[in-house]
Tab-separated table of C-alpha atoms in Angstrom:
chain	number	residue	atom	x	y	z
A	23	UNK	CA	2.166	5.507	-21.424
A	24	UNK	CA	4.329	2.691	-20.154
A	25	UNK	CA	6.086	2.443	-23.507
A	26	UNK	CA	7.078	6.101	-23.298
A	27	UNK	CA	8.213	5.658	-19.698
A	28	UNK	CA	10.324	2.620	-20.602
A	29	UNK	CA	11.825	4.522	-23.523
A	30	UNK	CA	12.557	7.460	-21.201
A	31	UNK	CA	13.990	5.097	-18.627
A	32	UNK	CA	16.161	3.424	-21.245
A	33	UNK	CA	17.504	6.814	-22.301
A	34	UNK	CA	18.217	7.632	-18.672
A	35	UNK	CA	19.814	4.258	-18.051
A	36	UNK	CA	16.941	3.058	-15.873
A	37	UNK	CA	15.699	0.339	-18.230
A	38	UNK	CA	17.978	-2.010	-20.062
A	39	UNK	CA	17.946	-5.244	-21.939
A	40	UNK	CA	20.693	-7.780	-22.098
A	41	UNK	CA	21.278	-11.156	-23.626
A	42	UNK	CA	22.222	-13.812	-21.158
A	43	UNK	CA	23.240	-17.405	-21.180
A	44	UNK	CA	22.259	-19.386	-18.121
A	45	UNK	CA	25.197	-20.556	-15.992
A	46	UNK	CA	26.315	-24.113	-16.604
A	47	UNK	CA	26.782	-25.205	-13.030
A	48	UNK	CA	26.095	-28.382	-11.123
A	49	UNK	CA	23.484	-26.573	-9.042
A	50	UNK	CA	20.233	-25.958	-10.871
A	51	UNK	CA	19.670	-22.240	-11.470
A	52	UNK	CA	16.618	-20.706	-9.829
A	53	UNK	CA	15.441	-19.443	-13.215
A	54	UNK	CA	16.001	-21.507	-16.362
A	55	UNK	CA	16.351	-19.377	-19.474
A	56	UNK	CA	17.260	-20.546	-22.950
A	57	UNK	CA	20.700	-19.583	-24.285
A	58	UNK	CA	20.663	-16.071	-25.738
A	59	UNK	CA	17.497	-15.089	-23.890
A	60	UNK	CA	16.917	-11.363	-23.602
A	61	UNK	CA	16.142	-9.894	-20.213
A	62	UNK	CA	14.862	-6.373	-19.636
A	63	UNK	CA	15.045	-4.446	-16.385
A	64	UNK	CA	12.554	-1.754	-15.395
A	65	UNK	CA	12.151	0.593	-12.478
A	66	UNK	CA	8.728	-0.565	-11.273
A	67	UNK	CA	8.441	2.211	-8.699
A	68	UNK	CA	8.923	4.852	-11.368
A	69	UNK	CA	6.496	3.109	-13.733
A	70	UNK	CA	3.808	3.209	-11.052
A	71	UNK	CA	4.568	6.787	-10.003
A	72	UNK	CA	4.441	8.065	-13.579
A	73	UNK	CA	1.504	6.000	-14.782
A	74	UNK	CA	-1.605	7.955	-15.823
A	75	UNK	CA	-3.982	8.235	-12.883
A	76	UNK	CA	-1.359	7.412	-10.267
A	77	UNK	CA	-1.058	10.911	-8.825
A	78	UNK	CA	-4.827	11.272	-8.677
A	79	UNK	CA	-5.169	7.901	-6.920
A	80	UNK	CA	-2.481	8.862	-4.405
A	81	UNK	CA	-4.158	12.206	-3.715
A	82	UNK	CA	-7.543	10.543	-3.234
A	83	UNK	CA	-6.111	7.949	-0.851
A	84	UNK	CA	-4.305	10.617	1.171
A	85	UNK	CA	-7.417	12.792	1.366
A	86	UNK	CA	-9.556	9.885	2.551
A	87	UNK	CA	-6.923	8.795	5.073
A	88	UNK	CA	-6.819	12.316	6.526
A	89	UNK	CA	-10.583	12.199	7.023
A	90	UNK	CA	-10.260	8.928	8.944
A	91	UNK	CA	-7.318	10.230	10.958
A	92	UNK	CA	-9.290	13.307	11.972
A	93	UNK	CA	-12.233	11.176	13.145
A	94	UNK	CA	-9.917	8.898	15.101
A	95	UNK	CA	-8.125	11.876	16.668
A	96	UNK	CA	-11.460	13.219	17.947
A	97	UNK	CA	-12.361	9.833	19.396
A	98	UNK	CA	-8.926	9.531	20.989
A	99	UNK	CA	-9.281	13.007	22.542
A	100	UNK	CA	-12.677	11.999	23.911
A	101	UNK	CA	-11.144	8.911	25.528
A	102	UNK	CA	-8.307	10.941	26.990
A	103	UNK	CA	-10.805	13.443	28.432
A	104	UNK	CA	-12.775	10.581	30.015
A	105	UNK	CA	-9.566	9.212	31.567
A	106	UNK	CA	-8.504	12.622	32.869
A	107	UNK	CA	-11.962	13.263	34.314
A	108	UNK	CA	-11.973	9.833	35.956
A	109	UNK	CA	-8.500	10.302	37.452
A	110	UNK	CA	-9.500	13.654	38.945
A	111	UNK	CA	-12.751	12.359	40.463
A	112	UNK	CA	-11.910	8.775	41.372
A	113	UNK	CA	-11.125	9.501	45.050
A	114	UNK	CA	-14.668	10.861	45.497
A	115	UNK	CA	-16.436	8.080	43.599
A	116	UNK	CA	-18.098	5.061	45.128
A	117	UNK	CA	-16.806	1.642	44.045
A	118	UNK	CA	-19.873	1.216	41.825
A	119	UNK	CA	-19.372	4.627	40.195
A	120	UNK	CA	-15.657	3.853	39.647
A	121	UNK	CA	-16.511	0.568	38.000
A	122	UNK	CA	-19.123	2.241	35.836
A	123	UNK	CA	-16.664	4.882	34.589
A	124	UNK	CA	-13.905	2.313	34.068
A	125	UNK	CA	-16.317	0.202	32.026
A	126	UNK	CA	-17.298	3.254	29.974
A	127	UNK	CA	-13.626	4.046	29.309
A	128	UNK	CA	-12.907	0.426	28.367
A	129	UNK	CA	-15.922	0.330	26.058
A	130	UNK	CA	-14.811	3.528	24.342
A	131	UNK	CA	-11.258	2.189	23.958
A	132	UNK	CA	-12.614	-1.029	22.427
A	133	UNK	CA	-14.777	1.012	20.067
A	134	UNK	CA	-11.698	3.035	19.119
A	135	UNK	CA	-9.679	-0.124	18.327
A	136	UNK	CA	-12.576	-1.581	16.331
A	137	UNK	CA	-13.038	1.623	14.366
A	138	UNK	CA	-9.303	1.819	13.688
A	139	UNK	CA	-9.358	-1.732	12.318
A	140	UNK	CA	-12.405	-0.966	10.208
A	141	UNK	CA	-10.804	2.182	8.778
A	142	UNK	CA	-7.594	0.269	8.016
A	143	UNK	CA	-9.585	-2.386	6.172
A	144	UNK	CA	-11.593	0.249	4.309
A	145	UNK	CA	-8.428	2.071	3.251
A	146	UNK	CA	-6.772	-1.122	2.059
A	147	UNK	CA	-9.850	-1.932	0.009
A	148	UNK	CA	-10.061	1.599	-1.358
A	149	UNK	CA	-6.377	1.634	-2.244
A	150	UNK	CA	-6.836	-1.666	-4.073
A	151	UNK	CA	-9.834	-0.223	-5.974
A	152	UNK	CA	-7.853	2.826	-7.079
A	153	UNK	CA	-4.446	1.271	-7.732
A	154	UNK	CA	-5.348	-2.111	-9.274
A	155	UNK	CA	-6.611	-0.666	-12.594
A	156	UNK	CA	-3.335	1.276	-12.898
A	157	UNK	CA	-1.287	-1.868	-12.206
A	158	UNK	CA	-3.402	-3.846	-14.673
A	159	UNK	CA	-2.722	-1.284	-17.441
A	160	UNK	CA	1.008	-1.301	-16.680
A	161	UNK	CA	1.146	-5.109	-16.718
A	162	UNK	CA	-0.806	-5.293	-19.962
A	163	UNK	CA	1.544	-2.817	-21.630
A	164	UNK	CA	4.647	-4.533	-20.261
A	165	UNK	CA	3.372	-7.849	-21.591
A	166	UNK	CA	2.822	-6.287	-25.010
A	167	UNK	CA	6.340	-4.810	-24.954
A	168	UNK	CA	7.822	-8.124	-23.831
A	169	UNK	CA	6.130	-9.936	-26.714
A	170	UNK	CA	6.875	-7.219	-29.287
A	171	UNK	CA	10.592	-7.197	-28.434
A	172	UNK	CA	10.775	-10.969	-27.891
A	173	UNK	CA	11.961	-10.583	-24.304
A	174	UNK	CA	12.185	-13.700	-22.194
A	175	UNK	CA	11.670	-11.864	-18.931
A	176	UNK	CA	11.316	-8.382	-17.448
A	177	UNK	CA	12.780	-7.892	-13.969
A	178	UNK	CA	12.527	-5.062	-11.479
A	179	UNK	CA	15.845	-3.197	-11.308
A	180	UNK	CA	15.798	-2.693	-7.570
A	181	UNK	CA	14.417	-5.975	-6.263
A	182	UNK	CA	15.117	-8.386	-9.091
A	183	UNK	CA	11.505	-9.550	-8.865
A	184	UNK	CA	9.913	-10.888	-12.023
A	185	UNK	CA	7.639	-8.253	-13.510
A	186	UNK	CA	6.762	-10.123	-16.735
A	187	UNK	CA	7.887	-13.461	-18.119
A	188	UNK	CA	7.292	-15.629	-21.153
A	189	UNK	CA	5.152	-18.494	-19.916
């Protein structure tokens, strides 16, 4: 669970909490926290990697991507064969036959680009379907931890991005 991961990270020095007082400067701070607010830092990448279901989701995504890549590789080989065949025969072809083969090659290349876009969109959607429930569980548990330990904010160690905050 996330709680166990945070505890493990804390033991390994990868999660920490600190009390902070906002700077008293003329410039307004980007983030206004009350004096004595407690901030926790987590390694979001590790949380996601170690979350239940994460490895399975990654494996599924990779397997499905390989299927798409194989299909696209076959289509790309087919296009390359058409181009090679055309280049070898073009001196013997009539202008109409050349145009016909060029149009066929162009149509196949357009189909390849369209299929690539479709596969990219499908993979993004599939990744969202598989990963979002994992992220939702992590966020829910982080929110519970933030409330339980009266944390003002939880930040990502690496990026400094806000992971959870008291609203």
